Amino acid sequence: MGSLAFFIASLGFLLPLVSNANPLDKRAAALKPFNLRVTFKPAAYAVPSTIQHVQDAVACGASNGVTVTAKSGGHSYGSHGLGGEDGHLIIDMRNFSNVTVDQTAQTANIGPGGRLGNVATALYNQGKQAISHGTCPGVGVGGLTLHGGYGLSSRGRGLTLDNVLEATVVLANSTVVTASTTQNPDLFWALRGAGAAFGVVTNFKFKTFTAPENNIVFQYFFSPSSASQLATALTALQDFTRNSQPPELNMRLFLSSFTTFSGVYYGSRSDFDKIMNPLLSKMGIGSGTVSTNSWLNTLTSFSNGPLAQTGTYDTHETFFSKSLMPEYMSPEAITALSNYWNANARSNSRQWYLLFDCHGGNGSAITKVSADSTSYAHRNATFKMQFYDRVASGNYDPSWMPFLNGWVKSITDAMPSVNFGMYINYADTSLTKDEAHTHYWKDNYKKLVDVKMQYDPKRVFEGPQIVGS
Ligand SMILES: Cc1cc2nc3c(=O)[nH]c(=O)nc-3n(C[C@H](O)[C@H](O)[C@H](O)COP(=O)(O)OP(=O)(O)OC[C@H]3O[C@@H](n4cnc5c(N)ncnc54)[C@H](O)[C@@H]3O)c2cc1C
Ligand SMILES: *[C@@H]1O[C@H](CO)[C@@H](O)[C@H](O)[C@H]1NC(C)=O
Ligand SMILES: *[C@@H]1O[C@H](CO)[C@@H](O)[C@H](O)[C@H]1NC(C)=O
Ligand SMILES: *[C@@H]1O[C@H](CO)[C@@H](O)[C@H](O)[C@H]1NC(C)=O
Ligand SMILES: *[C@@H]1O[C@H](CO)[C@@H](O)[C@H](O)[C@H]1NC(C)=O
Ligand SMILES: *[C@@H]1O[C@H](CO)[C@@H](O)[C@H](O)[C@H]1NC(C)=O
């Protein structure tokens, strides 16, 4: 701690050191990322509460040659909100967390520093409104929205970034602009998929929808007993998601030492049974629970705790993670995945999981958005796959990283001519810069660099994996 310089005193907005807490505890909490495996030492730490403060902080970094990084919820898997490396000036957006709904227009202004659980509750309390967002209540709106945002409404409502109408942005030269389809459209395109590299967003205007109240929440249990049984289930699921999964159905397969298949259906129980039963029988899934839930209970069913996020945020894990966004996995790739599971994962006693979110296909609102309307490069991905390996306590030994690296490689080696996409919101710290750029942004990367040169030619906003790094 001693070497940290919280030096922006001249700007008048230090990290709040309130009297009811030990100042060092507050500082320590601010510097503690969600992923404790990946910690960094900032050069300085600003907690602005006005746009002018953000402008001043950006100017301070730019004029002193200190790289500037915005932080919202601090949930980046690579701790990119703390810079992703030592020595950045961090702009902590926690005090930009207002949620204001215009019920007539069905729009909402939402600060990037809001955490999803609080934002969902505030939207609901203002005319039962909602947006499409991720499941974990502690995640910040900022990082989630600027790089994707997949959750329980995405198949019908799109990604979080698909619902942004407008963003207010402090640019590298400290000017404040609006980005939308009509104002600074190139910036708006780049922000929605690669936002961290282009400025500090101080507000999002979203389109909202009225929260659905009679939702079928399901969770089935599944214990594949062999590689071929897992391959059969995955083959059936992939085929269903690509060709038959309706927009009302959102779901995911969570493969771990206990495997679940869960989700939400926005429709009637009888329609749900008609759609699901043939799939369950093809996948070899039997028992489970199905219930009808209000909107807030639907969110709580997947939130791993209460929606409300109050006090000093102090939830953490220690993990290494990777992702794949396949448009299609060949039979060889599915076999390789399943064999690797059988040979290397089943016997692994750490808390690993492989999550398959049913992201795309011809019934998905994500896939229907045209490829060139945002910089998010994974419109056609059938699955959003997240590989996660964590320890309950203690440090993550780097010698464990080959476990997940090998699993991903087994799949990609089976389809050598395909550039598999990867999701920067599941940042993989083992990727080189070039690998990150190629897999996170695919064909959009070149245009992103052009927009970067236009809005941040001096690279005030930098990071180990972001655009232009
Ligand atoms: C427990 C957990 C559950 C998750 N569940 C989901 C899920 O269901 N769906 C999903 O899609 N993702 C999910 N994620 C991934 C999540 O979307 C990303 O980690 C996201 O980037 C976190 O945003 P943040 O603001 O909390 O993180 P931060 O670390 O604060 O920021 C992440 C990145 O965004 C940049 N950034 C943040 N705020 C701003 C801003 N105002 N202006 C410019 N750049 C900014 C940061 O510089 C950094 O590069 C989950 C993550 C965790 C840890
Ligand atoms: C900023 O947020 C913190 C809580 O995270 C709060 O204690 C503080 O009063 C806020 N500051 C301003 C100026 O709003
Ligand atoms: C949030 O709302 C409060 C109360 O209206 C206001 O004082 C504050 O300036 C707002 N914060 C931001 C960052 O807009
Ligand atoms: C998706 O494609 C399949 C054929 O592959 C077709 O039967 C189905 O109707 C399509 N669904 C939608 C929602 O377009
Ligand atoms: C998705 O596939 C369609 C054709 O099926 C193609 O036109 C489109 O460009 C693809 N989008 C991306 C982002 O690759
Ligand atoms: C700030 O940067 C933007 C984007 O590059 C540019 O349009 C604008 O003219 C710049 N403003 C100033 C004052 O230099």
XYZ file of C-alpha atoms and ligand atoms in Angstrom:
592
model
C 0.000 0.000 0.000
C 2.730 2.454 0.981
C 4.001 2.887 -2.559
C 0.624 3.867 -3.918
C 0.252 7.525 -4.644
C -3.305 8.757 -4.403
C -2.052 12.046 -5.745
C -4.934 13.787 -7.382
C -5.570 15.952 -4.354
C -5.422 19.087 -6.469
C -8.555 17.968 -8.257
C -10.477 17.841 -5.013
C -11.996 14.413 -5.382
C -9.948 11.828 -3.619
C -11.099 8.340 -2.933
C -13.732 8.938 -0.263
C -12.153 8.247 3.097
C -15.226 8.336 5.270
C -14.989 8.340 9.008
C -16.937 5.146 9.622
C -14.273 3.007 8.030
C -10.550 2.697 8.299
C -9.201 4.699 5.333
C -6.813 1.915 4.478
C -9.705 -0.573 4.319
C -11.478 1.676 1.823
C -8.367 1.936 -0.298
C -7.716 -1.769 -0.073
C -11.316 -2.520 -1.113
C -11.047 -0.199 -4.127
C -7.867 -1.902 -5.261
C -9.204 -5.425 -4.797
C -10.512 -6.677 -8.145
C -13.180 -9.352 -8.508
C -10.505 -11.780 -9.700
C -7.910 -11.921 -6.936
C -5.543 -13.835 -9.215
C -4.883 -10.644 -11.171
C -3.999 -7.590 -9.058
C -2.315 -4.349 -10.101
C -0.927 -1.160 -8.585
C -2.410 1.985 -10.101
C -0.362 5.185 -10.217
C -3.384 7.160 -9.065
C -7.025 6.614 -8.263
C -9.795 9.140 -8.877
C -13.407 8.892 -7.734
C -15.227 11.631 -9.657
C -18.811 12.629 -9.049
C -19.282 15.122 -11.902
C -18.453 15.066 -15.611
C -16.066 17.964 -14.997
C -14.137 15.751 -12.546
C -13.853 13.050 -15.219
C -12.606 15.625 -17.735
C -10.038 16.890 -15.238
C -8.840 13.375 -14.425
C -8.431 12.491 -18.108
C -6.544 15.754 -18.692
C -4.336 15.047 -15.668
C -3.404 11.619 -17.019
C -2.904 12.841 -20.583
C -0.696 15.770 -19.610
C 1.434 13.662 -17.267
C 1.840 10.735 -19.656
C -0.072 8.388 -17.342
C -2.389 5.938 -19.093
C -6.030 6.395 -18.122
C -8.496 3.579 -17.396
C -12.176 3.744 -16.472
C -13.487 1.312 -13.907
C -17.161 0.591 -13.271
C -17.954 -2.677 -11.453
C -14.377 -4.014 -11.395
C -15.503 -7.429 -12.662
C -13.160 -7.821 -15.626
C -11.654 -11.315 -15.540
C -8.285 -9.752 -16.375
C -8.832 -6.851 -13.933
C -8.833 -4.496 -16.912
C -10.756 -1.979 -14.801
C -7.579 -1.630 -12.745
C -5.607 -1.110 -15.945
C -4.732 -4.751 -16.653
C -1.147 -3.752 -15.721
C 0.551 -1.529 -13.152
C 0.805 2.239 -13.352
C -2.526 3.536 -14.657
C -4.667 6.416 -13.476
C -7.945 4.725 -12.561
C -11.195 6.641 -12.885
C -13.633 4.807 -10.617
C -17.171 5.525 -11.850
C -18.962 4.257 -8.724
C -20.704 7.599 -8.180
C -22.208 7.559 -11.666
C -24.915 5.088 -10.763
C -28.176 6.997 -11.172
C -31.059 5.259 -12.926
C -33.788 7.528 -14.302
C -36.646 6.078 -16.335
C -38.818 7.988 -18.784
C -41.853 5.724 -18.541
C -43.686 7.267 -21.499
C -40.775 6.943 -23.885
C -39.628 3.628 -22.352
C -36.069 4.841 -22.086
C -33.710 5.103 -19.135
C -30.559 7.029 -18.342
C -28.227 4.689 -16.477
C -24.829 5.517 -15.020
C -22.031 3.073 -15.908
C -21.066 2.644 -12.247
C -24.381 1.024 -11.338
C -24.234 -2.653 -10.420
C -26.705 -4.849 -12.279
C -28.749 -5.900 -9.227
C -29.314 -2.309 -8.149
C -29.994 -1.168 -11.709
C -32.579 -3.907 -12.301
C -34.337 -3.010 -9.050
C -34.314 0.731 -9.795
C -35.700 0.156 -13.305
C -38.428 -2.065 -11.915
C -39.354 0.490 -9.258
C -39.940 3.083 -11.983
C -42.856 1.634 -13.909
C -41.757 -2.032 -13.905
C -39.151 -1.429 -16.585
C -36.215 -3.657 -17.514
C -33.256 -3.971 -19.858
C -31.426 -7.024 -21.174
C -28.351 -7.663 -19.003
C -26.130 -10.285 -17.409
C -26.964 -12.449 -14.416
C -24.445 -11.494 -11.720
C -25.805 -8.612 -9.584
C -22.349 -7.216 -8.773
C -21.241 -6.684 -12.388
C -20.987 -3.048 -13.475
C -23.098 -1.620 -16.290
C -20.002 0.030 -17.819
C -17.859 -2.958 -18.753
C -20.824 -5.226 -19.468
C -22.475 -2.786 -21.890
C -19.341 -1.619 -23.670
C -18.245 -5.154 -24.584
C -21.434 -7.212 -24.954
C -23.868 -8.091 -22.184
C -25.543 -11.471 -22.488
C -28.262 -12.618 -20.112
C -31.690 -14.082 -19.511
C -33.489 -11.846 -22.028
C -30.902 -11.755 -24.770
C -32.474 -14.156 -27.215
C -35.549 -11.976 -27.472
C -34.091 -8.575 -26.597
C -30.482 -8.739 -27.787
C -27.316 -7.954 -25.916
C -27.120 -5.110 -23.433
C -25.195 -3.130 -26.060
C -27.977 -3.647 -28.610
C -30.285 -1.592 -26.409
C -28.105 1.499 -26.042
C -29.595 4.531 -27.800
C -26.930 7.005 -26.832
C -23.802 7.359 -24.700
C -22.174 10.424 -23.149
C -18.403 10.129 -23.454
C -15.386 12.039 -22.170
C -12.803 11.702 -24.952
C -9.017 11.525 -24.677
C -8.752 15.299 -25.188
C -11.292 15.810 -22.380
C -14.116 17.015 -24.596
C -17.558 15.604 -23.872
C -19.545 14.217 -26.774
C -22.707 12.264 -27.388
C -22.403 9.068 -29.408
C -25.468 7.706 -31.192
C -26.451 6.561 -34.676
C -26.694 10.229 -35.684
C -23.922 11.838 -33.599
C -20.364 10.525 -33.864
C -21.666 7.275 -35.372
C -18.189 5.751 -35.785
C -17.538 6.254 -32.102
C -20.951 4.793 -31.278
C -20.149 1.745 -33.409
C -16.783 1.274 -31.687
C -18.111 1.798 -28.155
C -20.561 -1.050 -28.568
C -18.103 -3.933 -28.490
C -14.742 -2.340 -27.696
C -15.622 0.639 -25.493
C -12.683 0.635 -23.086
C -10.328 2.039 -25.745
C -12.353 5.086 -26.768
C -13.166 7.257 -23.758
C -14.888 7.296 -20.406
C -18.620 6.793 -20.680
C -20.470 8.803 -18.056
C -24.035 7.915 -19.052
C -25.966 5.464 -21.208
C -29.437 6.070 -22.557
C -31.154 2.710 -22.986
C -34.407 1.620 -24.476
C -36.362 -0.341 -21.858
C -39.165 -2.881 -21.961
C -41.931 -3.713 -19.531
C -40.791 -6.577 -17.319
C -42.579 -9.878 -18.049
C -44.128 -11.344 -14.891
C -45.090 -14.977 -15.522
C -41.851 -16.573 -16.462
C -41.042 -20.262 -16.568
C -37.766 -20.825 -14.734
C -36.266 -24.270 -15.150
C -33.312 -26.241 -13.925
C -32.606 -29.812 -14.945
C -29.890 -32.092 -13.649
C -27.666 -34.026 -15.924
C -24.861 -36.476 -15.195
C -23.161 -37.562 -18.379
C -21.438 -40.846 -17.665
C -19.134 -40.989 -20.679
C -17.567 -38.837 -23.349
C -19.983 -40.146 -25.926
C -22.991 -39.287 -23.765
C -21.741 -35.740 -23.362
C -21.076 -35.499 -27.110
C -24.609 -36.682 -27.867
C -26.096 -34.035 -25.575
C -23.944 -31.252 -27.013
C -24.721 -32.265 -30.578
C -28.455 -32.155 -29.850
C -28.167 -28.808 -28.068
C -26.120 -27.217 -30.842
C -28.564 -28.383 -33.486
C -31.526 -27.091 -31.470
C -29.947 -23.692 -30.783
C -28.950 -23.186 -34.405
C -32.222 -24.199 -35.987
C -35.106 -24.389 -33.543
C -34.606 -22.410 -30.346
C -37.260 -19.688 -30.196
C -36.518 -16.140 -29.020
C -38.652 -16.664 -25.892
C -36.312 -19.413 -24.647
C -33.042 -18.517 -22.894
C -30.824 -21.232 -21.484
C -27.421 -22.605 -20.661
C -25.667 -25.854 -19.911
C -23.347 -25.630 -16.914
C -20.895 -28.513 -17.052
C -18.972 -29.105 -13.834
C -18.733 -31.751 -11.126
C -22.521 -31.262 -10.930
C -24.059 -30.421 -14.303
C -27.211 -28.360 -14.747
C -29.265 -27.224 -17.710
C -31.230 -24.119 -16.761
C -32.958 -21.056 -18.115
C -36.100 -19.005 -18.568
C -38.984 -19.288 -20.977
C -41.236 -16.279 -21.562
C -44.469 -18.024 -22.476
C -46.950 -20.653 -21.319
C -46.123 -23.880 -19.557
C -47.775 -25.941 -22.276
C -45.739 -24.281 -25.039
C -42.627 -24.741 -22.931
C -43.259 -28.471 -22.537
C -43.906 -28.834 -26.255
C -40.596 -27.184 -27.097
C -38.426 -28.675 -24.356
C -39.511 -32.284 -24.042
C -38.145 -33.469 -27.394
C -34.847 -31.682 -26.696
C -34.525 -33.125 -23.199
C -35.060 -36.614 -24.481
C -32.433 -36.144 -27.220
C -29.989 -34.810 -24.634
C -30.688 -37.631 -22.216
C -31.924 -35.321 -19.467
C -34.604 -36.432 -17.021
C -35.282 -34.780 -13.706
C -35.519 -31.133 -12.869
C -37.605 -28.336 -11.430
C -39.864 -25.923 -13.277
C -41.645 -22.967 -11.655
C -43.405 -19.746 -12.591
C -41.761 -16.541 -11.396
C -42.199 -12.775 -11.329
C -39.514 -10.667 -13.020
C -37.503 -9.898 -9.884
C -37.716 -13.519 -8.727
C -36.601 -14.631 -12.171
C -33.500 -12.472 -11.832
C -32.914 -13.702 -8.283
C -33.136 -17.324 -9.426
C -29.885 -16.763 -11.326
C -28.156 -14.161 -9.154
C -26.492 -16.339 -6.542
C -27.666 -14.044 -3.736
C -29.733 -10.886 -3.304
C -30.079 -8.360 -6.118
C -29.316 -5.425 -3.827
C -25.631 -4.558 -3.718
C -25.072 -2.274 -0.760
C -22.097 -1.118 1.247
C -18.517 -1.741 0.226
C -18.446 -4.353 -2.491
C -16.388 -7.283 -1.258
C -17.130 -10.388 -3.330
C -14.185 -12.054 -5.026
C -12.987 -15.233 -6.653
C -9.550 -16.508 -7.590
C -9.575 -17.963 -11.092
C -8.304 -18.331 -14.632
C -10.794 -18.196 -17.459
C -11.083 -18.547 -21.239
C -13.841 -18.389 -23.809
C -14.891 -19.597 -27.232
C -17.686 -18.231 -29.419
C -18.163 -21.000 -32.013
C -20.567 -20.538 -34.901
C -20.555 -24.294 -35.268
C -18.626 -27.135 -33.683
C -17.963 -30.040 -36.024
C -18.505 -33.614 -34.805
C -14.712 -33.848 -34.449
C -14.624 -30.720 -32.266
C -17.449 -31.980 -30.054
C -15.708 -35.326 -29.701
C -12.431 -33.624 -28.779
C -14.193 -31.436 -26.198
C -15.938 -34.460 -24.685
C -12.838 -36.640 -24.638
C -10.877 -33.900 -22.917
C -13.623 -33.599 -20.322
C -13.543 -37.328 -19.723
C -9.767 -37.559 -19.513
C -8.847 -34.305 -17.757
C -11.808 -32.456 -16.253
C -13.864 -35.118 -14.514
C -10.960 -36.079 -12.283
C -9.940 -32.460 -11.573
C -10.917 -31.549 -8.015
C -10.655 -27.767 -8.388
C -13.906 -25.826 -8.893
C -13.814 -25.774 -12.675
C -16.774 -25.309 -15.006
C -17.569 -24.997 -18.687
C -20.656 -22.900 -19.362
C -22.476 -23.072 -22.710
C -24.811 -20.099 -23.123
C -27.197 -20.679 -26.019
C -26.364 -17.342 -27.628
C -27.204 -17.474 -31.314
C -28.965 -19.319 -34.076
C -31.784 -18.270 -36.314
C -34.174 -17.527 -33.420
C -31.818 -15.181 -31.582
C -32.199 -11.396 -31.544
C -28.407 -11.182 -31.216
C -27.876 -12.954 -34.527
C -30.518 -10.836 -36.282
C -28.600 -7.580 -35.744
C -26.518 -6.904 -38.846
C -22.824 -7.685 -38.604
C -21.740 -4.089 -39.281
C -24.009 -2.197 -36.896
C -21.790 -2.590 -33.814
C -18.189 -3.696 -33.260
C -19.321 -6.827 -31.382
C -17.943 -9.552 -33.638
C -19.847 -12.645 -32.518
C -23.341 -12.240 -33.951
C -23.345 -15.717 -35.469
C -21.888 -17.570 -32.490
C -24.181 -20.421 -31.503
C -22.650 -20.829 -28.054
C -20.916 -18.403 -25.765
C -18.578 -20.823 -23.993
C -16.874 -19.874 -20.765
C -14.092 -22.054 -19.334
C -13.457 -21.266 -15.674
C -11.028 -22.805 -13.191
C -11.026 -21.474 -9.632
C -9.778 -22.236 -6.180
C -11.904 -21.811 -3.079
C -9.010 -20.369 -1.117
C -5.339 -19.594 -1.569
C -3.563 -18.704 -4.774
C -4.111 -20.032 -8.250
C -0.940 -21.841 -9.247
C 0.083 -20.797 -12.806
C 1.021 -24.410 -13.462
C -2.740 -25.128 -13.564
C -3.329 -22.902 -16.603
C -2.584 -25.690 -19.127
C -5.762 -27.438 -17.967
C -8.045 -24.889 -19.655
C -5.562 -23.906 -22.358
C -5.426 -27.568 -23.356
C -9.203 -27.902 -23.363
C -9.635 -24.943 -25.708
C -6.782 -26.148 -27.901
C -8.334 -29.605 -28.205
C -11.432 -27.973 -29.721
C -9.746 -25.418 -31.964
C -7.233 -28.011 -33.238
C -10.166 -30.050 -34.487
C -11.196 -27.144 -36.773
C -7.848 -25.627 -37.800
C -9.167 -23.354 -40.548
C -11.657 -21.542 -38.300
C -10.922 -18.294 -36.422
C -12.836 -18.977 -33.230
C -14.144 -15.833 -31.631
C -13.548 -15.085 -27.962
C -15.420 -12.710 -25.648
C -13.469 -9.872 -24.047
C -15.977 -9.748 -21.203
C -14.490 -13.137 -20.301
C -10.977 -11.724 -20.688
C -8.291 -14.382 -21.086
C -5.006 -13.143 -19.645
C -3.010 -15.829 -21.459
C -3.660 -14.278 -24.896
C -1.007 -12.139 -26.546
C -2.107 -8.715 -27.825
C -2.404 -10.011 -31.369
C -4.352 -13.082 -30.333
C -6.676 -10.916 -28.244
C -7.321 -8.504 -31.105
C -7.894 -11.302 -33.634
C -10.233 -13.373 -31.483
C -12.122 -10.614 -29.654
C -12.863 -8.451 -32.704
C -12.229 -10.624 -35.759
C -12.965 -8.716 -38.987
C -13.918 -5.542 -37.108
C -10.453 -4.975 -35.713
C -9.097 -2.969 -38.634
C -11.906 -0.436 -38.554
C -11.630 -0.233 -34.764
C -7.995 0.831 -35.098
C -9.037 3.534 -37.580
C -11.613 4.879 -35.121
C -9.051 4.687 -32.318
C -6.634 6.825 -34.351
C -9.359 9.381 -34.857
C -10.517 9.661 -31.226
C -7.434 8.722 -29.212
C -4.343 9.076 -31.420
C -2.041 9.492 -28.392
C -3.390 6.348 -26.729
C -4.416 7.955 -23.507
C -6.649 4.919 -22.949
C -4.421 1.853 -23.079
C -4.436 -1.674 -21.713
C -2.801 -4.997 -22.442
C -5.591 -6.244 -24.728
C -7.702 -3.253 -25.776
C -7.946 -1.859 -29.294
C -4.713 -0.226 -30.448
C -2.605 -1.666 -27.642
C -19.528 -13.075 -11.463
C -19.566 -12.591 -12.887
C -20.688 -12.846 -13.665
C -20.748 -12.406 -14.971
N -21.875 -12.654 -15.703
C -21.956 -12.192 -16.969
C -23.122 -12.403 -17.744
O -24.095 -13.008 -17.271
N -23.141 -11.936 -19.012
C -22.095 -11.270 -19.549
O -22.190 -10.840 -20.701
N -20.975 -11.051 -18.849
C -20.887 -11.500 -17.571
N -19.749 -11.286 -16.858
C -18.623 -10.596 -17.484
C -18.771 -9.082 -17.368
O -19.646 -8.636 -18.368
C -17.423 -8.393 -17.586
O -16.521 -8.800 -16.606
C -17.575 -6.861 -17.593
O -16.541 -6.277 -18.347
C -17.562 -6.288 -16.192
O -17.845 -4.936 -16.213
P -17.405 -4.045 -14.956
O -17.796 -2.655 -15.251
O -17.914 -4.695 -13.717
O -15.829 -4.265 -14.959
P -14.566 -3.294 -14.983
O -13.424 -4.187 -14.633
O -14.785 -2.090 -14.152
O -14.474 -2.856 -16.499
C -14.286 -3.780 -17.530
C -13.701 -3.073 -18.763
O -14.572 -2.029 -19.191
C -13.923 -0.768 -19.154
N -14.881 0.206 -18.624
C -15.632 0.082 -17.502
N -16.383 1.167 -17.326
C -16.124 2.010 -18.351
C -16.595 3.312 -18.702
N -17.500 3.958 -17.944
N -16.099 3.896 -19.804
C -15.170 3.254 -20.569
N -14.696 2.015 -20.280
C -15.161 1.407 -19.178
C -12.750 -0.956 -18.211
O -11.697 -0.047 -18.481
C -12.364 -2.394 -18.491
O -11.577 -2.477 -19.655
C -19.665 -11.708 -15.538
C -18.542 -11.458 -14.753
C -18.489 -11.883 -13.442
C -17.262 -11.599 -12.624
C -19.467 8.425 -3.903
O -19.927 7.116 -3.585
C -19.651 6.726 -2.268
C -20.155 5.304 -2.123
O -19.495 4.438 -2.957
C -20.321 7.646 -1.291
O -19.965 7.291 0.029
C -19.898 9.085 -1.562
O -20.638 9.959 -0.751
C -20.143 9.444 -3.007
N -19.638 10.765 -3.283
C -20.347 11.678 -3.921
C -19.683 13.017 -4.055
O -21.448 11.473 -4.375
C -27.353 11.544 -9.414
O -28.555 12.062 -8.886
C -28.375 12.984 -7.801
C -29.749 13.316 -7.255
O -30.557 13.769 -8.288
C -27.619 14.205 -8.299
O -27.376 15.086 -7.223
C -26.288 13.746 -8.874
O -25.616 14.855 -9.445
C -26.478 12.676 -9.942
N -25.184 12.165 -10.312
C -24.741 12.139 -11.565
C -23.363 11.618 -11.750
O -25.411 12.514 -12.508
C -34.618 -21.716 -38.495
O -34.196 -22.575 -39.535
C -34.902 -23.814 -39.627
C -34.305 -24.628 -40.736
O -32.950 -24.826 -40.508
C -36.378 -23.521 -39.875
O -37.087 -24.737 -39.859
C -36.904 -22.625 -38.774
O -38.236 -22.260 -39.029
C -36.067 -21.367 -38.672
N -36.545 -20.593 -37.538
C -36.658 -19.272 -37.559
C -37.119 -18.607 -36.269
O -36.372 -18.602 -38.528
C -23.380 -14.260 -40.145
O -23.803 -15.125 -41.175
C -24.457 -14.456 -42.240
C -24.897 -15.494 -43.260
O -25.435 -16.608 -42.642
C -23.529 -13.448 -42.897
O -24.209 -12.727 -43.878
C -23.009 -12.484 -41.826
O -22.055 -11.631 -42.388
C -22.390 -13.253 -40.680
N -22.039 -12.314 -39.649
C -20.848 -12.300 -39.084
C -20.639 -11.282 -37.983
O -19.954 -13.069 -39.386
C -11.184 16.381 -29.362
O -11.184 15.166 -30.110
C -12.261 15.060 -31.021
C -12.184 13.665 -31.647
O -10.951 13.452 -32.226
C -12.189 16.165 -32.040
O -13.290 16.061 -32.919
C -12.230 17.488 -31.329
O -12.057 18.538 -32.265
C -11.142 17.583 -30.290
N -11.334 18.778 -29.503
C -10.344 19.610 -29.213
C -10.694 20.809 -28.386
O -9.195 19.413 -29.603
